[in-house]
mmCIF file of C-alpha atoms in Angstrom:
data_model
loop_
_atom_site.group_PDB
_atom_site.id
_atom_site.type_symbol
_atom_site.label_atom_id
_atom_site.label_comp_id
_atom_site.label_asym_id
_atom_site.label_seq_id
_atom_site.Cartn_x
_atom_site.Cartn_y
_atom_site.Cartn_z
ATOM 1 C CA UNK W 151 14.280 34.124 -40.766
ATOM 2 C CA UNK W 152 14.343 33.583 -37.418
ATOM 3 C CA UNK W 153 12.313 31.670 -35.280
ATOM 4 C CA UNK W 154 11.414 32.039 -31.517
ATOM 5 C CA UNK W 155 9.444 29.463 -29.351
ATOM 6 C CA UNK W 156 6.093 30.009 -29.122
ATOM 7 C CA UNK W 157 6.109 31.109 -25.386
ATOM 8 C CA UNK W 158 9.146 33.307 -23.499
ATOM 9 C CA UNK W 159 8.459 33.082 -20.149
ATOM 10 C CA UNK W 160 10.278 36.034 -18.905
ATOM 11 C CA UNK W 161 14.539 34.045 -18.521
ATOM 12 C CA UNK W 162 12.705 30.856 -18.797
ATOM 13 C CA UNK W 163 14.490 28.662 -20.979
ATOM 14 C CA UNK W 164 11.968 27.315 -22.619
ATOM 15 C CA UNK W 165 13.308 24.859 -25.348
ATOM 16 C CA UNK W 166 16.343 24.074 -23.267
ATOM 17 C CA UNK W 167 16.686 24.784 -19.522
ATOM 18 C CA UNK W 168 15.607 27.805 -16.385
ATOM 19 C CA UNK W 169 17.682 30.626 -17.270
ATOM 20 C CA UNK W 170 18.604 30.584 -13.128
ATOM 21 C CA UNK W 171 21.001 34.148 -12.861
ATOM 22 C CA UNK W 172 17.915 36.022 -13.601
ATOM 23 C CA UNK W 173 15.686 33.938 -11.516
ATOM 24 C CA UNK W 174 14.507 35.711 -8.822
ATOM 25 C CA UNK W 175 11.226 34.755 -6.581
ATOM 26 C CA UNK W 176 9.063 37.288 -7.536
ATOM 27 C CA UNK W 177 9.135 35.985 -10.841
ATOM 28 C CA UNK W 178 6.559 32.863 -9.332
ATOM 29 C CA UNK W 179 4.172 35.902 -8.905
ATOM 30 C CA UNK W 180 3.677 35.269 -12.625
ATOM 31 C CA UNK W 181 0.948 32.741 -13.649
ATOM 32 C CA UNK W 182 2.631 31.709 -16.710
ATOM 33 C CA UNK W 183 5.980 30.945 -15.058
ATOM 34 C CA UNK W 184 4.093 29.533 -12.799
ATOM 35 C CA UNK W 185 2.679 27.083 -14.717
ATOM 36 C CA UNK W 186 6.287 26.951 -16.869
ATOM 37 C CA UNK W 187 7.151 25.404 -14.195
ATOM 38 C CA UNK W 188 3.752 23.153 -13.401
ATOM 39 C CA UNK W 189 4.193 21.303 -16.834
ATOM 40 C CA UNK W 190 7.685 21.446 -17.436
ATOM 41 C CA UNK W 191 9.789 17.922 -18.004
ATOM 42 C CA UNK W 192 11.142 17.568 -14.589
ATOM 43 C CA UNK W 193 14.007 14.962 -16.140
ATOM 44 C CA UNK W 194 14.432 18.998 -18.130
ATOM 45 C CA UNK W 195 14.879 21.327 -14.753
ATOM 46 C CA UNK W 196 17.957 22.684 -14.022
ATOM 47 C CA UNK W 197 18.442 21.376 -11.092
ATOM 48 C CA UNK W 198 20.035 25.152 -9.485
ATOM 49 C CA UNK W 199 16.515 26.365 -10.871
ATOM 50 C CA UNK W 200 14.538 23.583 -9.063
ATOM 51 C CA UNK W 201 17.057 24.592 -5.418
ATOM 52 C CA UNK W 202 16.377 27.925 -6.544
ATOM 53 C CA UNK W 203 12.363 27.578 -6.671
ATOM 54 C CA UNK W 204 12.909 25.386 -2.691
ATOM 55 C CA UNK W 205 13.780 27.841 -1.210
ATOM 56 C CA UNK W 206 11.453 30.342 -2.186
ATOM 57 C CA UNK W 207 8.626 28.114 -0.615
ATOM 58 C CA UNK W 208 9.339 30.148 2.661
ATOM 59 C CA UNK W 209 8.431 32.396 1.631
ATOM 60 C CA UNK W 210 5.363 31.182 -0.793
ATOM 61 C CA UNK W 211 2.407 31.075 0.801
ATOM 62 C CA UNK W 212 0.504 27.972 1.263
ATOM 63 C CA UNK W 213 -1.737 28.526 -1.139
ATOM 64 C CA UNK W 214 0.282 29.139 -3.662
ATOM 65 C CA UNK W 215 -0.243 26.654 -6.892
ATOM 66 C CA UNK W 216 4.017 25.693 -6.897
ATOM 67 C CA UNK W 217 4.472 25.618 -3.566
ATOM 68 C CA UNK W 218 1.439 23.344 -3.732
ATOM 69 C CA UNK W 219 2.335 21.615 -6.953
ATOM 70 C CA UNK W 220 6.281 20.154 -4.817
ATOM 71 C CA UNK W 221 4.414 19.527 -1.858
ATOM 72 C CA UNK W 222 2.329 17.067 -3.450
ATOM 73 C CA UNK W 223 4.882 15.444 -6.054
ATOM 74 C CA UNK W 224 7.092 15.615 -2.626
ATOM 75 C CA UNK W 225 3.858 13.488 0.037
ATOM 76 C CA UNK W 226 3.707 11.081 -3.871
ATOM 77 C CA UNK W 227 7.108 9.664 -3.908
ATOM 78 C CA UNK W 228 6.924 9.724 -0.354
ATOM 79 C CA UNK W 229 4.180 7.216 -0.392
ATOM 80 C CA UNK W 230 5.737 5.457 -4.002
ATOM 81 C CA UNK W 231 8.162 4.499 -1.645
ATOM 82 C CA UNK W 232 6.664 3.890 1.582
ATOM 83 C CA UNK W 233 4.452 1.459 -0.411
ATOM 84 C CA UNK W 234 7.849 0.081 -2.562
ATOM 85 C CA UNK W 235 9.036 -0.449 0.719
ATOM 86 C CA UNK W 236 6.236 -2.383 2.609
ATOM 87 C CA UNK W 237 5.401 -4.674 -0.750
ATOM 88 C CA UNK W 238 8.897 -6.276 -0.536
ATOM 89 C CA UNK W 239 8.828 -6.757 3.398
ATOM 90 C CA UNK W 240 5.409 -8.733 2.467
ATOM 91 C CA UNK W 241 6.734 -10.198 -0.612
ATOM 92 C CA UNK W 242 9.871 -11.176 2.109
ATOM 93 C CA UNK W 243 8.130 -12.228 4.171
ATOM 94 C CA UNK W 244 5.277 -14.893 2.509
ATOM 95 C CA UNK W 245 8.206 -16.142 0.686
ATOM 96 C CA UNK W 246 9.923 -17.623 3.509
ATOM 97 C CA UNK W 247 9.604 -20.739 5.112
ATOM 98 C CA UNK W 248 9.172 -19.449 9.242
ATOM 99 C CA UNK W 249 5.702 -19.950 10.551
ATOM 100 C CA UNK W 250 7.895 -17.230 13.379
ATOM 101 C CA UNK W 251 9.813 -13.985 12.255
ATOM 102 C CA UNK W 252 12.593 -14.263 15.657
ATOM 103 C CA UNK W 253 14.310 -11.250 14.094
ATOM 104 C CA UNK W 254 13.871 -8.502 15.746
ATOM 105 C CA UNK W 255 14.137 -6.026 13.684
ATOM 106 C CA UNK W 256 12.603 -7.420 10.447
ATOM 107 C CA UNK W 257 9.976 -7.802 13.614
ATOM 108 C CA UNK W 258 9.130 -4.003 14.517
ATOM 109 C CA UNK W 259 9.020 -3.641 10.517
ATOM 110 C CA UNK W 260 6.083 -5.889 11.155
ATOM 111 C CA UNK W 261 4.619 -4.470 13.559
ATOM 112 C CA UNK W 262 5.023 -0.739 11.641
ATOM 113 C CA UNK W 263 3.153 -2.577 9.346
ATOM 114 C CA UNK W 264 -0.164 -3.992 10.876
ATOM 115 C CA UNK W 265 -0.300 -0.513 12.067
ATOM 116 C CA UNK W 266 -0.462 0.658 8.359
ATOM 117 C CA UNK W 267 -3.484 -1.494 7.525
ATOM 118 C CA UNK W 268 -6.761 -0.777 8.392
ATOM 119 C CA UNK W 269 -8.924 -3.224 8.058
ATOM 120 C CA UNK W 270 -11.707 -2.450 6.462
ATOM 121 C CA UNK W 271 -12.289 -5.045 4.049
ATOM 122 C CA UNK W 272 -11.984 -8.650 5.006
ATOM 123 C CA UNK W 273 -8.293 -9.094 3.175
ATOM 124 C CA UNK W 274 -7.138 -6.800 4.716
ATOM 125 C CA UNK W 275 -8.250 -8.844 7.947
ATOM 126 C CA UNK W 276 -6.686 -11.836 6.800
ATOM 127 C CA UNK W 277 -3.686 -9.682 6.050
ATOM 128 C CA UNK W 278 -3.261 -8.529 9.168
ATOM 129 C CA UNK W 279 -4.579 -11.772 10.742
ATOM 130 C CA UNK W 280 -1.913 -14.070 9.240
ATOM 131 C CA UNK W 281 1.037 -11.562 10.340
ATOM 132 C CA UNK W 282 0.150 -11.275 13.685
ATOM 133 C CA UNK W 283 0.278 -14.940 13.514
ATOM 134 C CA UNK W 284 3.825 -14.280 12.183
ATOM 135 C CA UNK W 285 5.712 -12.423 15.547
ATOM 136 C CA UNK W 286 3.980 -14.996 17.195
ATOM 137 C CA UNK W 287 0.367 -13.371 18.665
ATOM 138 C CA UNK W 288 -1.508 -15.672 17.946
ATOM 139 C CA UNK W 289 -4.276 -14.738 20.092
ATOM 140 C CA UNK W 290 -4.734 -11.334 18.281
ATOM 141 C CA UNK W 291 -4.393 -13.459 14.907
ATOM 142 C CA UNK W 292 -7.277 -15.941 15.616
ATOM 143 C CA UNK W 293 -9.693 -12.525 17.623
ATOM 144 C CA UNK W 294 -9.475 -11.351 13.926
ATOM 145 C CA UNK W 295 -10.786 -14.778 11.724
ATOM 146 C CA UNK W 296 -13.496 -14.644 14.822
ATOM 147 C CA UNK W 297 -14.293 -11.262 13.762
ATOM 148 C CA UNK W 298 -14.891 -12.225 9.628
ATOM 149 C CA UNK W 299 -16.925 -15.705 11.155
ATOM 150 C CA UNK W 300 -19.113 -13.956 12.615
ATOM 151 C CA UNK W 301 -20.174 -11.664 9.767
ATOM 152 C CA UNK W 302 -23.058 -12.527 7.830
ATOM 153 C CA UNK W 303 -22.602 -13.315 4.286
ATOM 154 C CA UNK W 304 -24.706 -10.258 2.926
ATOM 155 C CA UNK W 305 -22.291 -8.292 5.412
ATOM 156 C CA UNK W 306 -18.982 -10.866 4.081
ATOM 157 C CA UNK W 307 -19.384 -9.402 0.804
ATOM 158 C CA UNK W 308 -20.086 -5.878 0.879
ATOM 159 C CA UNK W 309 -16.189 -5.824 2.065
ATOM 160 C CA UNK W 310 -15.332 -6.112 -1.765
ATOM 161 C CA UNK W 311 -15.324 -3.144 -3.284
ATOM 162 C CA UNK W 312 -13.324 -1.850 -7.717
ATOM 163 C CA UNK W 313 -10.581 0.081 -5.750
ATOM 164 C CA UNK W 314 -8.345 -2.415 -3.256
ATOM 165 C CA UNK W 315 -5.280 -0.726 -1.206
ATOM 166 C CA UNK W 316 -2.072 -1.919 -1.992
ATOM 167 C CA UNK W 317 -3.257 -4.654 0.843
ATOM 168 C CA UNK W 318 -5.258 -6.192 -0.806
ATOM 169 C CA UNK W 319 -4.137 -6.412 -3.919
ATOM 170 C CA UNK W 320 -0.821 -8.065 -1.944
ATOM 171 C CA UNK W 321 -3.371 -10.120 -0.314
ATOM 172 C CA UNK W 322 -5.672 -11.061 -3.296
ATOM 173 C CA UNK W 323 -2.648 -12.021 -5.229
ATOM 174 C CA UNK W 324 -1.145 -14.191 -2.565
ATOM 175 C CA UNK W 325 -3.452 -15.373 -0.949
ATOM 176 C CA UNK W 326 -3.055 -19.614 -2.054
ATOM 177 C CA UNK W 327 -0.281 -18.670 0.052
ATOM 178 C CA UNK W 328 -1.315 -16.435 3.227
ATOM 179 C CA UNK W 329 -3.678 -20.050 3.823
ATOM 180 C CA UNK W 330 -1.439 -22.341 3.151
ATOM 181 C CA UNK W 331 1.240 -21.140 5.297
ATOM 182 C CA UNK W 332 -1.227 -20.357 8.379
ATOM 183 C CA UNK W 333 -2.430 -24.100 8.335
ATOM 184 C CA UNK W 334 0.583 -25.061 8.535
ATOM 185 C CA UNK W 335 0.880 -22.627 11.792
ATOM 186 C CA UNK W 336 1.588 -24.776 15.072
ATOM 187 C CA UNK W 337 -0.072 -22.957 17.133
ATOM 188 C CA UNK W 338 -3.773 -24.225 17.584
ATOM 189 C CA UNK W 339 -5.408 -24.000 14.256
ATOM 190 C CA UNK W 340 -9.151 -24.380 15.240
ATOM 191 C CA UNK W 341 -10.108 -20.915 14.576
ATOM 192 C CA UNK W 342 -8.007 -21.124 11.062
ATOM 193 C CA UNK W 343 -10.730 -24.462 10.167
ATOM 194 C CA UNK W 344 -14.200 -22.468 11.652
ATOM 195 C CA UNK W 345 -13.133 -19.987 8.532
ATOM 196 C CA UNK W 346 -12.334 -22.436 5.799
ATOM 197 C CA UNK W 347 -15.635 -23.969 7.061
ATOM 198 C CA UNK W 348 -17.146 -20.292 7.119
ATOM 199 C CA UNK W 349 -15.744 -19.354 3.313
ATOM 200 C CA UNK W 350 -16.296 -22.991 1.827
ATOM 201 C CA UNK W 351 -19.674 -22.915 3.567
ATOM 202 C CA UNK W 352 -20.272 -18.752 1.562
ATOM 203 C CA UNK W 353 -18.211 -19.429 -1.281
ATOM 204 C CA UNK W 354 -18.107 -20.622 -4.927
ATOM 205 C CA UNK W 355 -15.399 -19.417 -6.460
ATOM 206 C CA UNK W 356 -13.723 -23.144 -7.942
ATOM 207 C CA UNK W 357 -10.096 -22.515 -7.198
ATOM 208 C CA UNK W 358 -10.929 -20.603 -3.825
ATOM 209 C CA UNK W 359 -13.227 -24.432 -3.231
ATOM 210 C CA UNK W 360 -10.281 -26.222 -4.085
ATOM 211 C CA UNK W 361 -7.900 -24.397 -1.934
ATOM 212 C CA UNK W 362 -9.749 -24.722 0.732
ATOM 213 C CA UNK W 363 -10.556 -29.042 0.888
ATOM 214 C CA UNK W 364 -6.388 -28.985 -0.140
ATOM 215 C CA UNK W 365 -4.862 -27.525 2.976
ATOM 216 C CA UNK W 366 -7.800 -28.192 6.078
ATOM 217 C CA UNK W 367 -6.264 -29.238 8.675
ATOM 218 C CA UNK W 368 -6.573 -32.431 9.816
ATOM 219 C CA UNK W 369 -7.769 -34.085 13.044
ATOM 220 C CA UNK W 370 -10.081 -31.137 13.655
ATOM 221 C CA UNK W 371 -13.380 -31.776 12.793
ATOM 222 C CA UNK W 372 -13.215 -33.690 16.203
ATOM 223 C CA UNK W 373 -12.212 -31.109 18.592
ATOM 224 C CA UNK W 374 -16.167 -29.384 17.535
ATOM 225 C CA UNK W 375 -18.235 -28.926 19.737
ATOM 226 C CA UNK W 376 -22.076 -28.629 19.498
ATOM 227 C CA UNK W 377 -21.062 -24.846 20.586
ATOM 228 C CA UNK W 378 -19.178 -23.876 17.634
#
């Protein structure tokens, strides 16, 4: 008895690969063929066939299922690579022993990264403040910390959410490093000291409270006037 595949897509070899010699762009008009292209395992697709598919994208309508699928795959891959590059950059900075980035190329990369951080949550704001500090923009760094301190406790905790951005997650995972490096920076630490007081006043996380006690800048309380 001769066995045949359950689905035979007109020249689409289901078991092995697409038949490039029998392919033309008109085949993409078939909804079955469209489904075959989208669902077929990517690691098995013939490279020559994939090139032909991409050439067809020039004549396909933007709403065509295959064109939308390929566009989404390209965007996803680009986004993943971008996120990975940013995480690697952040990891490199966080593991550095220096308090200031002087390498111009790295500095420009950090400036670009700062522009990508929206700062919608307090974790993102803290990361942004830290990065400004690392490129020497102390004023902007302190101004961001002041926006956190000026929040009521209710507003502060509204910034927490279940779904975190890569910036939220990175700050959460490396909070110890970020706070320690910010506390050791040679710039005036008064605003940072006020941040530690704020966090101690409205937080009951024992690990965080212990960390804040450990990194509190020396002699800062003597600089506080009544206005603070």
